[in-house]
Coordinates of C-alpha atoms and ligand atoms in Angstrom, one line a residue:
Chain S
X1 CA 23.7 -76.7 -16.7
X2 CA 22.6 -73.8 -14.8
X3 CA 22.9 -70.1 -16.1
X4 CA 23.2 -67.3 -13.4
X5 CA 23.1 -63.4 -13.6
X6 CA 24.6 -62.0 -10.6
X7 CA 24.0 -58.4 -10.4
X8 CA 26.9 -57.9 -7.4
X9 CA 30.1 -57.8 -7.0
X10 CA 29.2 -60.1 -4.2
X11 CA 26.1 -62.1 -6.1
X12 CA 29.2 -63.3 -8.8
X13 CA 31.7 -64.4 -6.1
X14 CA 28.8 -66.4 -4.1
X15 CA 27.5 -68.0 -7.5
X16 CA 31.5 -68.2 -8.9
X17 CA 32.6 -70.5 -5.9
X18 CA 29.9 -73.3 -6.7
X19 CA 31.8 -76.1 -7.9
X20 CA 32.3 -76.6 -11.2
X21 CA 30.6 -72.9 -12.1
X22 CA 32.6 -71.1 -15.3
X23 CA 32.4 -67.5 -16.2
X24 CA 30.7 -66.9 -19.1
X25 CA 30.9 -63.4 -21.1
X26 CA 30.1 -63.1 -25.4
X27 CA 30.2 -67.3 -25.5
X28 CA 31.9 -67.0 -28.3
X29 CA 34.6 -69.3 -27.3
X30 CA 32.8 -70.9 -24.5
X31 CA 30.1 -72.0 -25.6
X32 CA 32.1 -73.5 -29.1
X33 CA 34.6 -75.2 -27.0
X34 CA 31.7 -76.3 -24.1
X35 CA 29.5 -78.3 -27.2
X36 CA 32.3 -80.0 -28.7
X37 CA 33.0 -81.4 -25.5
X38 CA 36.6 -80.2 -25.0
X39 CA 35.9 -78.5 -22.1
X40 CA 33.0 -78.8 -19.2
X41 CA 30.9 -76.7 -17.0
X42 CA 28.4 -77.4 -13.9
X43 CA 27.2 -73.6 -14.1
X44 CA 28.1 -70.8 -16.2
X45 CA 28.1 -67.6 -14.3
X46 CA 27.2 -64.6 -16.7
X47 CA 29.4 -61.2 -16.5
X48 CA 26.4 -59.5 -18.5
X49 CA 24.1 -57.7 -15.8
X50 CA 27.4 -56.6 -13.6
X51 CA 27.8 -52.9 -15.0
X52 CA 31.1 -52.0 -13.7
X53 CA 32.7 -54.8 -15.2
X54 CA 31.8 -52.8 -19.0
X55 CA 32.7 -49.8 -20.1
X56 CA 35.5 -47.5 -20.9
X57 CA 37.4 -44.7 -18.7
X58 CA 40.3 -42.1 -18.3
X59 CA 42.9 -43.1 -16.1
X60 CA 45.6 -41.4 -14.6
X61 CA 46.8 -37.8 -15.0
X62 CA 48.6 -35.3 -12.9
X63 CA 51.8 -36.7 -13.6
X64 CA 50.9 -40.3 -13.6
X65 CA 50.8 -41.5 -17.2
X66 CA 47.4 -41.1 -19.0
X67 CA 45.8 -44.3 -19.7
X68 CA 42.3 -46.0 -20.7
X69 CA 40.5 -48.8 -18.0
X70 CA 38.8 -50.8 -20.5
X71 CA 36.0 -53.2 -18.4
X72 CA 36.3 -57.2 -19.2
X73 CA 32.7 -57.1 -20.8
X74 CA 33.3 -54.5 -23.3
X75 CA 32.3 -55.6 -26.8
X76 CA 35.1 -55.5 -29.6
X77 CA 32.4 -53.3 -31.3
X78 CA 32.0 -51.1 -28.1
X79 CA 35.9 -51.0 -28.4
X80 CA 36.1 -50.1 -32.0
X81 CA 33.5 -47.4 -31.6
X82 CA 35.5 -45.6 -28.6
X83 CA 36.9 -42.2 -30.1
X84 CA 39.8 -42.4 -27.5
X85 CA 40.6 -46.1 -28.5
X86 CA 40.4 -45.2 -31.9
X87 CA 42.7 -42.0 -31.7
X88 CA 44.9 -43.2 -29.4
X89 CA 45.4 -46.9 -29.9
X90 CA 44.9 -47.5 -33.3
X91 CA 47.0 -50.5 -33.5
X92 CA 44.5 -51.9 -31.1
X93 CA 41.5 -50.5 -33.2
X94 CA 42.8 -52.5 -36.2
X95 CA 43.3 -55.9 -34.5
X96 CA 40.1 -55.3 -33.3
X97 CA 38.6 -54.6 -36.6
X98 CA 40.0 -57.7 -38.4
X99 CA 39.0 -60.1 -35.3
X100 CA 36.3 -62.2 -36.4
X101 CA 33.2 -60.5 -38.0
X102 CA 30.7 -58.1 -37.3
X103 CA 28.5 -60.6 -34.9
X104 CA 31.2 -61.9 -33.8
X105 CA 32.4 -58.4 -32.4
X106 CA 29.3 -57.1 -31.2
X107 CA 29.3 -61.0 -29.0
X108 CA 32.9 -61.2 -28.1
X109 CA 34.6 -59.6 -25.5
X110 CA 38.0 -57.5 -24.5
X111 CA 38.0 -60.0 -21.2
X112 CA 36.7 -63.1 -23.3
X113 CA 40.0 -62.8 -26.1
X114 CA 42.3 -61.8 -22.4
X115 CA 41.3 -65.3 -20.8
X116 CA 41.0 -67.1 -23.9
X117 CA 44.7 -66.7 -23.9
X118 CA 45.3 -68.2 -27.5
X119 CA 48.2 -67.6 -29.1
X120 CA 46.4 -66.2 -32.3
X121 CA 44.0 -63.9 -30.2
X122 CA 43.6 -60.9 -32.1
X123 CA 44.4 -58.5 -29.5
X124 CA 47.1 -59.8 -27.4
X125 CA 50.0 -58.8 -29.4
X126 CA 48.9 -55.0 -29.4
X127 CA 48.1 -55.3 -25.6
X128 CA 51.7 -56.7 -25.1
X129 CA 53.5 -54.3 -27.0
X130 CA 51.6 -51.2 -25.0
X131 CA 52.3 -53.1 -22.4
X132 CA 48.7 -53.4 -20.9
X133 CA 48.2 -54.5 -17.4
X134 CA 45.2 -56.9 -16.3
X135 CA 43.0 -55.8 -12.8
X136 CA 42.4 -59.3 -11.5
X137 CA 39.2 -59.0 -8.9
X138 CA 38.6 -61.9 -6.2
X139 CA 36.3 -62.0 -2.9
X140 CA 39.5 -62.7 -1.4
X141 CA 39.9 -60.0 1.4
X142 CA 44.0 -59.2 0.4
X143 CA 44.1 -55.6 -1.2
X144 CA 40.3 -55.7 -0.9
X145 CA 40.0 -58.5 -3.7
X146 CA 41.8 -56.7 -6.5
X147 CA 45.0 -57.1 -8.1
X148 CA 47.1 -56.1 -10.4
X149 CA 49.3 -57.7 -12.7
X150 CA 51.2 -57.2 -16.0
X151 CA 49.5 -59.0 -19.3
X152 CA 53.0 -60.8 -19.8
X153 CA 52.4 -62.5 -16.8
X154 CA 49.1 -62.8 -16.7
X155 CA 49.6 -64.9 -19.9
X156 CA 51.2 -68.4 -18.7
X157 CA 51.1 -70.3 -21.7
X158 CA 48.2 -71.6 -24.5
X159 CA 45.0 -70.9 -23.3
X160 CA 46.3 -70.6 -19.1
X161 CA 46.6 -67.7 -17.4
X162 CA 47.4 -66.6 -13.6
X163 CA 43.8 -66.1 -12.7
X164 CA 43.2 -68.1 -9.7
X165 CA 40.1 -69.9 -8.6
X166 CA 37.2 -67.9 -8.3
X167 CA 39.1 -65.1 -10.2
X168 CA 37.5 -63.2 -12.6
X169 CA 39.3 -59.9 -14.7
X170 CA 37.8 -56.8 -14.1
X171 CA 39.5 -54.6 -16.9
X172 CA 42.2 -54.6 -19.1
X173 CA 44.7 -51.2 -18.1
X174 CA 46.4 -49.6 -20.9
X175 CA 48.3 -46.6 -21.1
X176 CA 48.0 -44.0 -23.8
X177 CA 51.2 -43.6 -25.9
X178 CA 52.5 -39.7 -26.1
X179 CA 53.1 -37.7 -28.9
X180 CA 56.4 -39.4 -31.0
X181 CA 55.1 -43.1 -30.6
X182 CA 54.0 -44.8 -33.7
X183 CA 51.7 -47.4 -34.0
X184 CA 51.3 -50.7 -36.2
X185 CA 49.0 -53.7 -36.6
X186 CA 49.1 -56.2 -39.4
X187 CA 47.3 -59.9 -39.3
X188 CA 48.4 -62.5 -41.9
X189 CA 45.2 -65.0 -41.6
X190 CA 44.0 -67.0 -45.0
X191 CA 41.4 -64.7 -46.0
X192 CA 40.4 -61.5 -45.0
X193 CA 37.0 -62.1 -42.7
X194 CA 36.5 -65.0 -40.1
X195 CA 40.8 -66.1 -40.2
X196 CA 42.6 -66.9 -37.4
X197 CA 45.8 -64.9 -37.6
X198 CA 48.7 -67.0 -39.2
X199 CA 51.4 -64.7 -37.9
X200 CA 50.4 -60.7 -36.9
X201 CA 52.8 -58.3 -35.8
X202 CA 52.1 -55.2 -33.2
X203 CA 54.6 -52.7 -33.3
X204 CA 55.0 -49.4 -31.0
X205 CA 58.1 -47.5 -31.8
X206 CA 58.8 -44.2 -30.7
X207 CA 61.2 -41.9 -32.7
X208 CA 63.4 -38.6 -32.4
X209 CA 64.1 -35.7 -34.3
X210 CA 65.5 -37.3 -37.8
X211 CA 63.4 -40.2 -37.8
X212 CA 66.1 -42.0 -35.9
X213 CA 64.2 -44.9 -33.3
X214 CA 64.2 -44.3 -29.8
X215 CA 62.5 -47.4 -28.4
X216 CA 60.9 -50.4 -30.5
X217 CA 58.4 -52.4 -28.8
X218 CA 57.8 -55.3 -31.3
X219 CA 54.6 -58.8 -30.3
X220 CA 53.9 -61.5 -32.7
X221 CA 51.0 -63.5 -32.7
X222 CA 50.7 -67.1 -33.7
X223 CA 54.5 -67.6 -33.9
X224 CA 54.7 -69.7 -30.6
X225 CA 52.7 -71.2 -27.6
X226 CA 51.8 -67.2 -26.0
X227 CA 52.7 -63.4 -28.0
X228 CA 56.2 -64.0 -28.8
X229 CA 58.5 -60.5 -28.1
X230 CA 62.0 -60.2 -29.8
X231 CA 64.4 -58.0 -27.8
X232 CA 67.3 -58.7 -30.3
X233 CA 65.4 -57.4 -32.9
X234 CA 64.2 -54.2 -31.4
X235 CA 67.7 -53.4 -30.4
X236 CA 68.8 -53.8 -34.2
X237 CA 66.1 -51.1 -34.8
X238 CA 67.1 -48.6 -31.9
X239 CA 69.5 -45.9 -33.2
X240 CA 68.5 -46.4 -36.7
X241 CA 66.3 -44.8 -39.2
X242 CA 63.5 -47.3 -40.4
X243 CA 65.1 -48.0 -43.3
X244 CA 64.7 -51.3 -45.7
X245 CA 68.1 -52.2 -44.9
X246 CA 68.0 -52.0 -40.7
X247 CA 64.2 -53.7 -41.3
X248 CA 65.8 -56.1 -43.4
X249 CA 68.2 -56.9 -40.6
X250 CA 66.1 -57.0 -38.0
X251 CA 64.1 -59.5 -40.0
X252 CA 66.7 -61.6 -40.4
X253 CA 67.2 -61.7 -36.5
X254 CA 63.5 -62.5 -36.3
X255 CA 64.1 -65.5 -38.3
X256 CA 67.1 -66.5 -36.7
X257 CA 64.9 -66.7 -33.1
X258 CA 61.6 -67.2 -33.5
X259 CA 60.5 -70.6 -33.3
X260 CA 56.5 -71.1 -34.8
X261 CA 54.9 -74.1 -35.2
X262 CA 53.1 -76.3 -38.1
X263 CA 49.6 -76.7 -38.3
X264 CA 46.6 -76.8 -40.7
X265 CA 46.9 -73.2 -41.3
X266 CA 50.5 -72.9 -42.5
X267 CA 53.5 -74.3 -41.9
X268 CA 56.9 -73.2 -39.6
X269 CA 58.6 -71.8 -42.8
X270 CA 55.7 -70.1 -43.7
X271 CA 56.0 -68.5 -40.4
X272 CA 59.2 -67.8 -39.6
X273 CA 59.9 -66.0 -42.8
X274 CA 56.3 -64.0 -42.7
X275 CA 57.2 -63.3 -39.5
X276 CA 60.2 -61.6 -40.5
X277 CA 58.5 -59.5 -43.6
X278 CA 56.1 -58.1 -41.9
X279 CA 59.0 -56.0 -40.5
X280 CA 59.7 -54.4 -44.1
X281 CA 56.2 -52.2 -43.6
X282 CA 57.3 -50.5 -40.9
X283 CA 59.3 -48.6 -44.0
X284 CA 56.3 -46.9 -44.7
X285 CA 55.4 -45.4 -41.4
Chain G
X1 CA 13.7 -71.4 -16.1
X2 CA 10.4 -69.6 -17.1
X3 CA 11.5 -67.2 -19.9
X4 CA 9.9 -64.5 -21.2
X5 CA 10.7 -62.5 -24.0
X6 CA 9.9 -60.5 -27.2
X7 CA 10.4 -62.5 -30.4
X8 CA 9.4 -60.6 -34.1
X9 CA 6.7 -58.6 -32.0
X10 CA 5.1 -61.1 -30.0
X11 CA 5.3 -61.3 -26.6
X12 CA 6.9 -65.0 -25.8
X13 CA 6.7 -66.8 -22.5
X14 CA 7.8 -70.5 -22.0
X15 CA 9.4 -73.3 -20.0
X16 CA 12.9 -74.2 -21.2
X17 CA 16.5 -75.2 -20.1
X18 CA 18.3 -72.3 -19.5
X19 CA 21.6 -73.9 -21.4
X20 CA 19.4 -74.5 -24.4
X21 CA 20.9 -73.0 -27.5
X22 CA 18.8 -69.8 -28.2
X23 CA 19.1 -71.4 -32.4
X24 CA 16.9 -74.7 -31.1
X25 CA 14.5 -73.2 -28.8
X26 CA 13.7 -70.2 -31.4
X27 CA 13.6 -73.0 -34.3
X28 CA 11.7 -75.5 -32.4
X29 CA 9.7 -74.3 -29.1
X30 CA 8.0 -71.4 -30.0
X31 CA 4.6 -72.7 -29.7
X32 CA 1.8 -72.8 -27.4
X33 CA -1.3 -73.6 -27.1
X34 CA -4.4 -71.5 -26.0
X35 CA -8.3 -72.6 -25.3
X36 CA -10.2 -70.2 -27.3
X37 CA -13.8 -70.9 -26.4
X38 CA -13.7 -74.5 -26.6
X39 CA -11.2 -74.9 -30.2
X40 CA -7.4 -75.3 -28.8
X41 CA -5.9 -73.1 -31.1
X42 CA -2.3 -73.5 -31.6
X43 CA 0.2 -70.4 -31.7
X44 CA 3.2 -71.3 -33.6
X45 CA 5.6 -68.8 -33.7
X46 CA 8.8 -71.2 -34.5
X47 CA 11.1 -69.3 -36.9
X48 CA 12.2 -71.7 -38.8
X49 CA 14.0 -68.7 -40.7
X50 CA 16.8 -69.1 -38.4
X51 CA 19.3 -71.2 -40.5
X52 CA 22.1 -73.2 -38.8
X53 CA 24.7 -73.3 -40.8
X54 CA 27.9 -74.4 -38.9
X55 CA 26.8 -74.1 -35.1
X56 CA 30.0 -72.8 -34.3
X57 CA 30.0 -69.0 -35.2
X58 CA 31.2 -69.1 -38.7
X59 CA 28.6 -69.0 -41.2
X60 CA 26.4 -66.5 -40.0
X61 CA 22.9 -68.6 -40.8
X62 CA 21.5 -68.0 -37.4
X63 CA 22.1 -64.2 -37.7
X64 CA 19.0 -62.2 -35.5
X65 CA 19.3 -59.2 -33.7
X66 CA 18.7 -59.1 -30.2
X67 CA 17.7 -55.5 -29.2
X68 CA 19.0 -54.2 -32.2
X69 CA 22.3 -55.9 -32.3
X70 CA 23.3 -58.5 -34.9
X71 CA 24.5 -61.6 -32.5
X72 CA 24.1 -65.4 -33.6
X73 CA 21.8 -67.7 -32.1
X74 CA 23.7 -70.4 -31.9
X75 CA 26.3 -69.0 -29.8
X76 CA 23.8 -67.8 -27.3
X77 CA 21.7 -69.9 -24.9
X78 CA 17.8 -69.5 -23.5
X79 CA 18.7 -67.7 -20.6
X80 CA 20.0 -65.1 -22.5
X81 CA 16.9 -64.2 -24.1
X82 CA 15.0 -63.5 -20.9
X83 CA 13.6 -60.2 -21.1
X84 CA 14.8 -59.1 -24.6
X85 CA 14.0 -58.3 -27.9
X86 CA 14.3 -60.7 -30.8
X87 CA 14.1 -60.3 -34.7
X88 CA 14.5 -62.3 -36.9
X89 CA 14.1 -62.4 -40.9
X90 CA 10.5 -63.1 -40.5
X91 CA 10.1 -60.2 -38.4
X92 CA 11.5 -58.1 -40.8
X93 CA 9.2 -58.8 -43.5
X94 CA 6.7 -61.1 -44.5
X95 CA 5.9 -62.4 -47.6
X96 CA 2.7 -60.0 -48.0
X97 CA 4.6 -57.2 -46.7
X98 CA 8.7 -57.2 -47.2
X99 CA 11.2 -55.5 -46.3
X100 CA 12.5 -53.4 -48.7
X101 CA 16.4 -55.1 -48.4
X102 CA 14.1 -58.4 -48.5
X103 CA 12.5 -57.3 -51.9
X104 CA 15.7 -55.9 -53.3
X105 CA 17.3 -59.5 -52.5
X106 CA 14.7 -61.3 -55.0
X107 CA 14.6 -58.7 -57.6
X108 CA 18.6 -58.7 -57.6
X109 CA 19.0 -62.4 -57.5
X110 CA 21.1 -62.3 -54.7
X111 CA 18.7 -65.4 -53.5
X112 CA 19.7 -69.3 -55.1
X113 CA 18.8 -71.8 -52.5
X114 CA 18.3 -69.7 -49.9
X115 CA 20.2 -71.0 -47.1
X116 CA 22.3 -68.1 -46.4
X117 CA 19.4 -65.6 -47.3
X118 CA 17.6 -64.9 -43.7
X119 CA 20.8 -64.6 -42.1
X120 CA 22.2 -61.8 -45.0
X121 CA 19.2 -60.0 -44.8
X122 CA 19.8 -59.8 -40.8
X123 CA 23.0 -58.7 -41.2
X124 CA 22.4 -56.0 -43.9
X125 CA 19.5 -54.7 -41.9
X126 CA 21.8 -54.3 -38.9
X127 CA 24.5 -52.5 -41.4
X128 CA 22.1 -50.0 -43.0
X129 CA 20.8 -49.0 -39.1
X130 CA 24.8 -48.2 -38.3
X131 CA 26.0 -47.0 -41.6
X132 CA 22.8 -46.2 -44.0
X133 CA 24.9 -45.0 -47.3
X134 CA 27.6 -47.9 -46.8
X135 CA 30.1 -48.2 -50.2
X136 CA 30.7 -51.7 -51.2
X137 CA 33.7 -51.8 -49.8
X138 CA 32.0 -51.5 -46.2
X139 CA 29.0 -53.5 -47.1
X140 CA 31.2 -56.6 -48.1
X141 CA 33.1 -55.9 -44.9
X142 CA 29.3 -55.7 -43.1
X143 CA 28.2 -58.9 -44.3
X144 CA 31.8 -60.7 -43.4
X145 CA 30.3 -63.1 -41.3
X146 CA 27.7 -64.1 -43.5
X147 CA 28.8 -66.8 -45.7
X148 CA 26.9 -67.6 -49.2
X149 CA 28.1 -70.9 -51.3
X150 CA 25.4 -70.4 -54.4
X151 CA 25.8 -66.4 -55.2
X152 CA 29.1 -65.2 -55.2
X153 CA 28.4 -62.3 -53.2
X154 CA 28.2 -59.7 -56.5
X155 CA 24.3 -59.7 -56.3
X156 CA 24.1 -59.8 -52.8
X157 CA 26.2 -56.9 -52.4
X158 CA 23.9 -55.2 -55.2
X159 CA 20.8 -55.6 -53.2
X160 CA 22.1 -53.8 -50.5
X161 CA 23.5 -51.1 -52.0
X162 CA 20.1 -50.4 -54.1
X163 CA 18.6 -50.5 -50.5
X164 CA 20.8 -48.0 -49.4
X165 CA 20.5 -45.9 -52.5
X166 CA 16.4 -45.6 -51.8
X167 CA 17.3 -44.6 -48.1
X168 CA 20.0 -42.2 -48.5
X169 CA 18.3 -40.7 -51.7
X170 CA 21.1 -41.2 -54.7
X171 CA 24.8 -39.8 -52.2
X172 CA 25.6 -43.6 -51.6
X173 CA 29.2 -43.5 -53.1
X174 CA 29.6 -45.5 -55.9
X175 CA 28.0 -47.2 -59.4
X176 CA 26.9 -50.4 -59.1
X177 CA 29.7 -52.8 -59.7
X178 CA 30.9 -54.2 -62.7
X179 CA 31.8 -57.5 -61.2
X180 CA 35.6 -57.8 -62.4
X181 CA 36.2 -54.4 -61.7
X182 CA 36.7 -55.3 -57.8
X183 CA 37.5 -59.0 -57.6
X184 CA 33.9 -59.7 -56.6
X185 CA 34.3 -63.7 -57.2
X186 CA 36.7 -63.9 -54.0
X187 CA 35.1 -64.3 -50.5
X188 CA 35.2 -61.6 -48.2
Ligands
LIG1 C1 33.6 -67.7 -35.8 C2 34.7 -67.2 -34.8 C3 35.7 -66.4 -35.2 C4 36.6 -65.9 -34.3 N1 37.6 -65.1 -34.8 C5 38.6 -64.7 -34.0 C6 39.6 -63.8 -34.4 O1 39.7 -63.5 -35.6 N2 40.6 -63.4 -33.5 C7 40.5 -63.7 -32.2 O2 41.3 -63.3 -31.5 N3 39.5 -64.5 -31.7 C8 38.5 -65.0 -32.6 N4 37.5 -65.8 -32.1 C9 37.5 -66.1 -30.7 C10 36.6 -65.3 -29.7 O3 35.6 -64.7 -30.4 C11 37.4 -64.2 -29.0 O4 38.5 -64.7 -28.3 C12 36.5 -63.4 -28.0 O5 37.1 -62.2 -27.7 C13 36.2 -64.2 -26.8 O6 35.4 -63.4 -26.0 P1 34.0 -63.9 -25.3 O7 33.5 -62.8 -24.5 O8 33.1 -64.5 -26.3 O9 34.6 -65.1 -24.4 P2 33.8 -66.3 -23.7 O10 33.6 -67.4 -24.7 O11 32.6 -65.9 -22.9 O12 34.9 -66.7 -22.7 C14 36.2 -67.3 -23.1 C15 36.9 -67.8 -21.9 O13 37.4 -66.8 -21.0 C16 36.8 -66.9 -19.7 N5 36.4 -65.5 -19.4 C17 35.7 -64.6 -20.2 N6 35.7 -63.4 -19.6 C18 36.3 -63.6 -18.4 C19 36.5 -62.7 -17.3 N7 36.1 -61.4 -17.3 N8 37.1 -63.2 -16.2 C20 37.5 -64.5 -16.1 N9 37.3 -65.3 -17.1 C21 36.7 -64.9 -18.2 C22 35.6 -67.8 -19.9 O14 35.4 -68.5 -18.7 C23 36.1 -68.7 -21.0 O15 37.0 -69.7 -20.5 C24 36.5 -66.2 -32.9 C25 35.5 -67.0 -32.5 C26 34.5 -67.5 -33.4 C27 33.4 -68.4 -32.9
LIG2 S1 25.0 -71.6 -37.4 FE1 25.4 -69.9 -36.3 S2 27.0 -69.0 -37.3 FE2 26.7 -70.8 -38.4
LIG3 S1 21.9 -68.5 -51.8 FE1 22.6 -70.5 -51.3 S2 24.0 -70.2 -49.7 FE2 23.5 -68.2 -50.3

């Protein structure tokens, strides 16, 4: 199996449309799932020597929402060291500072945990909830090779996405919540380092004067085959105060809807009534 | 592929499969052979410090740092190497001349069999460089991916923090733990 470095834009479309040829970014789920066998590759075409594919910037502005372009090949550690990231998206910044472990950060990538598209990947639920967009970039002429598309629908189901052949993702958009929005990340895994979330919960909520909640944006992980969302149980929230007892209702409609799997790492129950607890910290915020 | 890089200092330049895994060619390839006059004399440079552990990411046994940074080699392949710089536990220390987090780790006992121990002292090395007066909490959250099945972690953690004691003079945070005090028996 070959290994390429294209260092263009063109160079990685050229090398991508080989038959068989896979991108390759940290490895970190590749290269596990390309040795056991359960997946295959002719060529794996590395992202690491194409520099506008990494890095972080400002979007947006003069009237158009303020927002961060954050490039497929950033690390989770170039992530977690971004003072805007960490300001400004800290429900982000702590899914990224649980996923994995310190190697596994500084190998793994924003675009690598995207494409992976597990339904435990660490920062999914935050991106859904912020309601992150995904730059798609292609040879193909249309739009000059770039699109644009919504991480909702980018996400098609366990581990598929809408990237088409010879696709790759250039950058993950998200915009910068305003003053008033609260932010909340909590993973459930079976130990602290190195655990695949059992259930996590990203929540955005953004409240008035009183406390009272204006808008509740609410993504679990690892409760079903993608990030699950729950509109009935943001509309309990909306109009109320985050009190134990319209948590503790909206937990119940959690439980009522969501429908989470068994596997080795817990069972349905578990889930389902995790799931609905990890509402009752949103008391504290 | 002809690959050349930089591996504990020495310059490194070989034939190899690109898609080998960077853990086998830096356990197993690393040698060459020079004529000298007329003695062959072979350079073996194999670091057979490199531990693998799990060969999936998890255990942190193959921990090196490639230009600085704390990766794993078994989640990295040859081609990845070419034209960087790679350390390993050897190339921290040696046994003539340790490091100092290499020295603290025998004098602490934080070393049983072993296994574990290159890859720890990797990964501490890489946590002093970002953080150089780390508490306990942070360097049990530093050496997360680093998994030890003799030690228990309390000793382990103790040799760091003495390391990071000498470096930062005596501001590192906190006493030196009483191992109940802070649940030291549980993995991190
Ligand atoms: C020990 C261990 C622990 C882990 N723990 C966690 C965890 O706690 N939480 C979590 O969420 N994940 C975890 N992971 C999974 C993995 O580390 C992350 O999903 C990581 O973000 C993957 O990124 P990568 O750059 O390594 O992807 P790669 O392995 O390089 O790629 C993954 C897939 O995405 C494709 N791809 C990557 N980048 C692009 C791109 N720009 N365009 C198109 N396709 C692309 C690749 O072709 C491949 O199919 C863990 C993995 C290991 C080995
Ligand atoms: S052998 Fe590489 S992490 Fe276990
Ligand atoms: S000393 Fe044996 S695994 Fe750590």
């Amino acid at each position: 199996m070959n290994v390429l470095f294209p260092r263009t834009r063109a160079e990685l479309f050229q090398t991508l449309a080989e038959p068989g040829a896979r991108v390759l970014a940290g490895g970190t789920d590749l290269l596990v799932r390309l040795r056991s066998g359960r997946e295959t590759a002719a060529a794996l075409v590395s992202l690491d020597k194409i520099p506008e594919l990494r890095g972080i910037s400002e979007t947006g502005g003069e009237g158009l929402g303020r927002g961060l372009r954050l490039g497929a090949t950033t690390t989770h550690t170039e992530l977690l060291a971004h003072p805007l990231v960490r300001a400004r998206l800290p429900m982000l910044a702590q899914a990224l500072s649980e996923l994995g472990s310190p190697p596994i950060r500084n190998m793994g990538t924003l675009g690598g945990n995207t494409c992976t598209a597990s339904p435990a990947g660490d920062t999914l639920p935050p991106l859904m909830a912020l309601g992150a967009e995904v730059e798609l970039a292609s040879a193909r002429p249309h739009g000059a090779g770039t699109r644009r598309l919504p991480l909702a629908e980018f996400i098609t189901g366990p581990g598929r996405t809408a990237l088409a052949p010879g696709e790759v993702l250039a950058a993950v958009h998200v915009p910068l919540p305003g003053a008033g929005w609260m932010q909340h990340f909590e993973k459930v895994g079976r130990r602290n380092a190195l655990a695949v979330a059992v259930v996590s919960l990203a929540a955005l909520l953004r409240t008035e004067r009183g406390g009272t909640v204006a808008e509740a944006r609410l993504a679990w992980g690892s409760v079903g085959p993608t990030v699950w969302r729950c509109p009935e149980a943001e509309a309990v929230l909306v109009g109320r105060r985050l009190s134990l007892t319209a948590l503790g209702e909206a937990a119940a409609v959690v439980r009522a809807h969501v429908k989470p799997m068994d596997d080795v790492r817990a069972s349905a129950d578990y889930r389902r009534t995790v799931a609905g607890n990890l509402l009752l910290r949103l008391v504290a915020l | 592929m002809r690959l050349s890089f930089i591996l504990n200092g020495h310059q490194v330049v070989l034939e190899t499969a690109p898609d080998r895994r960077a853990i086998d060619l830096l356990r197993e390839d690393v040698t060459h052979e020079d004529l000298l006059g007329f003695d062959l004399v072979c350079h073996d440079h194999r670091a057979l410090e490199v531990k693998e552990g799990c060969g999936t990411g998890e255990c942190g046994a193959c921990s090196i740092l490639v230009d600085g940074v704390h990766r794993l080699a078994c989640l990295m392949l040859a081609a990845q190497l070419e034209g960087r710089e790679v350390v390993t536990a050897a190339g921290l220390g040696t046994q003539a001349d340790p490091h100092p987090l290499q020295r603290a780790f025998a004098e602490h006992g934080a070393v049983q069999c072993g296994y574990c121990t290159p890859g720890m002292v990797v990964a501490a090395a890489a946590l002093l460089e970002q953080n150089p007066a780390p508490t306990r909490a942070e360097i049990r959250q530093g050496l997360s991916g680093n998994l030890c099945r003799c030690t228990g972690y309390v000793k382990i953690v103790d040799a760091v923090q003495a390391v990071a004691k000498d470096f930062a003079g005596e501001d590192s945070a906190e006493e030196p733990g009483a191992p109940c005090a802070e649940n030291e028996g549980e993995r991190p």
